[in-house]
Amino acid sequence: MLDPIRPLADIFHYHIHIYFDAASQAKACALREAIGARFKVQLGRVFDKPVGPHPLPQYEIGVLQEEFGALLGWLMLNHQGLSILAHPNTDLERHDHSSSAFWLGQPVQLDFQRTAPSLRAIGQDAPRPVLLDSQPHLPA
Ligand code: ZN
């Protein structure tokens, strides 16, 4: 027996989080630029300290359904040994970051105390929107 089927329309958009430490920061930031030069995405700001469920320095790439598959394929070839989390953004924020997510490279232990089991339950209709701001000019 299957668990209840969730429709693809539950997904507003996706995030890809790229983690780094002092030794890999320059590489991670260069990868952020390389992604923005090839894909129409939202290039999130670089956090050099923990934020939300993310215990390590990281940045977020916001990506819409139509670009997600291509970016993931490209990252499979070009993750540079970094820890990368890909997750959908639905109403179920905690699931999005755990059982619905997957990793490239070494997984990082997230802090789920700072994620909501349901956004609607805390009065939010939807996750933060993805506002595309990159300037792709290179072939992927
Ligand atoms: Zn995220």
PDB file of C-alpha atoms in Angstrom, residues 18-107:
ATOM      1  CA  ILE A  18      25.850  24.607  -0.970  1.00  0.00           C
ATOM      2  CA  TYR A  19      27.866  24.294   2.258  1.00  0.00           C
ATOM      3  CA  PHE A  20      31.459  25.298   2.839  1.00  0.00           C
ATOM      4  CA  ASP A  21      34.095  25.859   5.486  1.00  0.00           C
ATOM      5  CA  ALA A  22      37.085  28.192   5.611  1.00  0.00           C
ATOM      6  CA  ALA A  23      39.100  25.904   3.353  1.00  0.00           C
ATOM      7  CA  SER A  24      36.378  25.498   0.700  1.00  0.00           C
ATOM      8  CA  GLN A  25      34.782  28.966   0.811  1.00  0.00           C
ATOM      9  CA  ALA A  26      36.579  30.333  -2.257  1.00  0.00           C
ATOM     10  CA  LYS A  27      35.673  27.241  -4.262  1.00  0.00           C
ATOM     11  CA  ALA A  28      32.030  27.421  -3.126  1.00  0.00           C
ATOM     12  CA  CYS A  29      31.782  31.093  -4.073  1.00  0.00           C
ATOM     13  CA  ALA A  30      33.344  30.411  -7.476  1.00  0.00           C
ATOM     14  CA  LEU A  31      30.764  27.650  -7.984  1.00  0.00           C
ATOM     15  CA  ARG A  32      27.982  30.146  -7.126  1.00  0.00           C
ATOM     16  CA  GLU A  33      29.247  32.415  -9.908  1.00  0.00           C
ATOM     17  CA  ALA A  34      29.571  29.492 -12.329  1.00  0.00           C
ATOM     18  CA  ILE A  35      25.952  28.493 -11.647  1.00  0.00           C
ATOM     19  CA  GLY A  36      24.691  32.050 -12.148  1.00  0.00           C
ATOM     20  CA  ALA A  37      26.584  32.288 -15.438  1.00  0.00           C
ATOM     21  CA  ARG A  38      24.788  29.176 -16.774  1.00  0.00           C
ATOM     22  CA  PHE A  39      21.314  28.960 -15.189  1.00  0.00           C
ATOM     23  CA  LYS A  40      18.355  31.284 -14.615  1.00  0.00           C
ATOM     24  CA  VAL A  41      18.161  31.064 -10.809  1.00  0.00           C
ATOM     25  CA  GLN A  42      18.026  33.160  -7.669  1.00  0.00           C
ATOM     26  CA  LEU A  43      21.523  33.474  -6.275  1.00  0.00           C
ATOM     27  CA  GLY A  44      20.999  33.598  -2.523  1.00  0.00           C
ATOM     28  CA  ARG A  45      23.336  35.578  -0.329  1.00  0.00           C
ATOM     29  CA  VAL A  46      26.346  33.858   1.180  1.00  0.00           C
ATOM     30  CA  PHE A  47      25.924  33.196   4.915  1.00  0.00           C
ATOM     31  CA  ASP A  48      29.195  32.736   6.781  1.00  0.00           C
ATOM     32  CA  LYS A  49      27.372  31.520   9.912  1.00  0.00           C
ATOM     33  CA  PRO A  50      24.504  29.132  10.738  1.00  0.00           C
ATOM     34  CA  VAL A  51      21.018  30.209   9.621  1.00  0.00           C
ATOM     35  CA  GLY A  52      17.672  28.391   9.831  1.00  0.00           C
ATOM     36  CA  PRO A  53      18.194  24.630   9.847  1.00  0.00           C
ATOM     37  CA  HIS A  54      21.671  24.998   8.305  1.00  0.00           C
ATOM     38  CA  PRO A  55      24.426  24.516  10.901  1.00  0.00           C
ATOM     39  CA  LEU A  56      27.305  25.458   8.579  1.00  0.00           C
ATOM     40  CA  PRO A  57      28.125  28.414   6.335  1.00  0.00           C
ATOM     41  CA  GLN A  58      26.208  28.045   3.064  1.00  0.00           C
ATOM     42  CA  TYR A  59      24.309  29.786   0.332  1.00  0.00           C
ATOM     43  CA  GLU A  60      21.027  28.964  -1.307  1.00  0.00           C
ATOM     44  CA  ILE A  61      20.178  28.745  -4.989  1.00  0.00           C
ATOM     45  CA  GLY A  62      16.447  29.215  -5.691  1.00  0.00           C
ATOM     46  CA  VAL A  63      15.323  27.367  -8.798  1.00  0.00           C
ATOM     47  CA  LEU A  64      12.019  26.793 -10.584  1.00  0.00           C
ATOM     48  CA  GLN A  65      10.746  23.448 -11.864  1.00  0.00           C
ATOM     49  CA  GLU A  66      11.749  24.064 -15.492  1.00  0.00           C
ATOM     50  CA  GLU A  67      15.439  24.645 -14.654  1.00  0.00           C
ATOM     51  CA  PHE A  68      15.796  22.206 -11.738  1.00  0.00           C
ATOM     52  CA  GLY A  69      16.624  19.014 -13.652  1.00  0.00           C
ATOM     53  CA  ALA A  70      19.305  20.625 -15.795  1.00  0.00           C
ATOM     54  CA  LEU A  71      20.954  22.335 -12.820  1.00  0.00           C
ATOM     55  CA  LEU A  72      20.976  19.113 -10.835  1.00  0.00           C
ATOM     56  CA  GLY A  73      22.539  17.193 -13.707  1.00  0.00           C
ATOM     57  CA  TRP A  74      25.190  19.886 -14.070  1.00  0.00           C
ATOM     58  CA  LEU A  75      25.919  19.799 -10.310  1.00  0.00           C
ATOM     59  CA  MET A  76      26.263  16.001 -10.423  1.00  0.00           C
ATOM     60  CA  LEU A  77      29.211  16.628 -12.743  1.00  0.00           C
ATOM     61  CA  ASN A  78      30.489  19.802 -11.093  1.00  0.00           C
ATOM     62  CA  HIS A  79      29.832  19.708  -7.317  1.00  0.00           C
ATOM     63  CA  GLN A  80      33.555  20.159  -6.635  1.00  0.00           C
ATOM     64  CA  GLY A  81      33.427  17.772  -3.671  1.00  0.00           C
ATOM     65  CA  LEU A  82      31.196  20.187  -1.722  1.00  0.00           C
ATOM     66  CA  SER A  83      28.201  19.123   0.380  1.00  0.00           C
ATOM     67  CA  ILE A  84      25.050  20.052  -1.511  1.00  0.00           C
ATOM     68  CA  LEU A  85      21.423  19.706  -0.385  1.00  0.00           C
ATOM     69  CA  ALA A  86      18.582  19.794  -2.934  1.00  0.00           C
ATOM     70  CA  HIS A  87      15.064  20.113  -1.532  1.00  0.00           C
ATOM     71  CA  PRO A  88      11.567  21.018  -2.714  1.00  0.00           C
ATOM     72  CA  ASN A  89       9.640  23.874  -1.120  1.00  0.00           C
ATOM     73  CA  THR A  90       6.111  22.810  -0.203  1.00  0.00           C
ATOM     74  CA  ASP A  91       3.926  23.530   2.792  1.00  0.00           C
ATOM     75  CA  LEU A  92       5.752  20.810   4.715  1.00  0.00           C
ATOM     76  CA  GLU A  93       9.034  22.566   5.450  1.00  0.00           C
ATOM     77  CA  ARG A  94      10.446  19.925   7.781  1.00  0.00           C
ATOM     78  CA  HIS A  95       9.768  17.085   5.348  1.00  0.00           C
ATOM     79  CA  ASP A  96      11.175  19.235   2.532  1.00  0.00           C
ATOM     80  CA  HIS A  97      14.547  19.388   4.299  1.00  0.00           C
ATOM     81  CA  SER A  98      14.640  15.744   5.449  1.00  0.00           C
ATOM     82  CA  SER A  99      12.744  12.854   3.869  1.00  0.00           C
ATOM     83  CA  SER A 100      12.043  14.767   0.612  1.00  0.00           C
ATOM     84  CA  ALA A 101      15.608  16.049   0.188  1.00  0.00           C
ATOM     85  CA  PHE A 102      18.743  14.509  -1.216  1.00  0.00           C
ATOM     86  CA  TRP A 103      22.460  15.157  -1.049  1.00  0.00           C
ATOM     87  CA  LEU A 104      25.424  15.392  -3.357  1.00  0.00           C
ATOM     88  CA  GLY A 105      28.693  14.898  -1.512  1.00  0.00           C
ATOM     89  CA  GLN A 106      28.859  14.428   2.251  1.00  0.00           C
ATOM     90  CA  PRO A 107      25.497  15.003   4.050  1.00  0.00           C
TER      91      PRO A 107
END
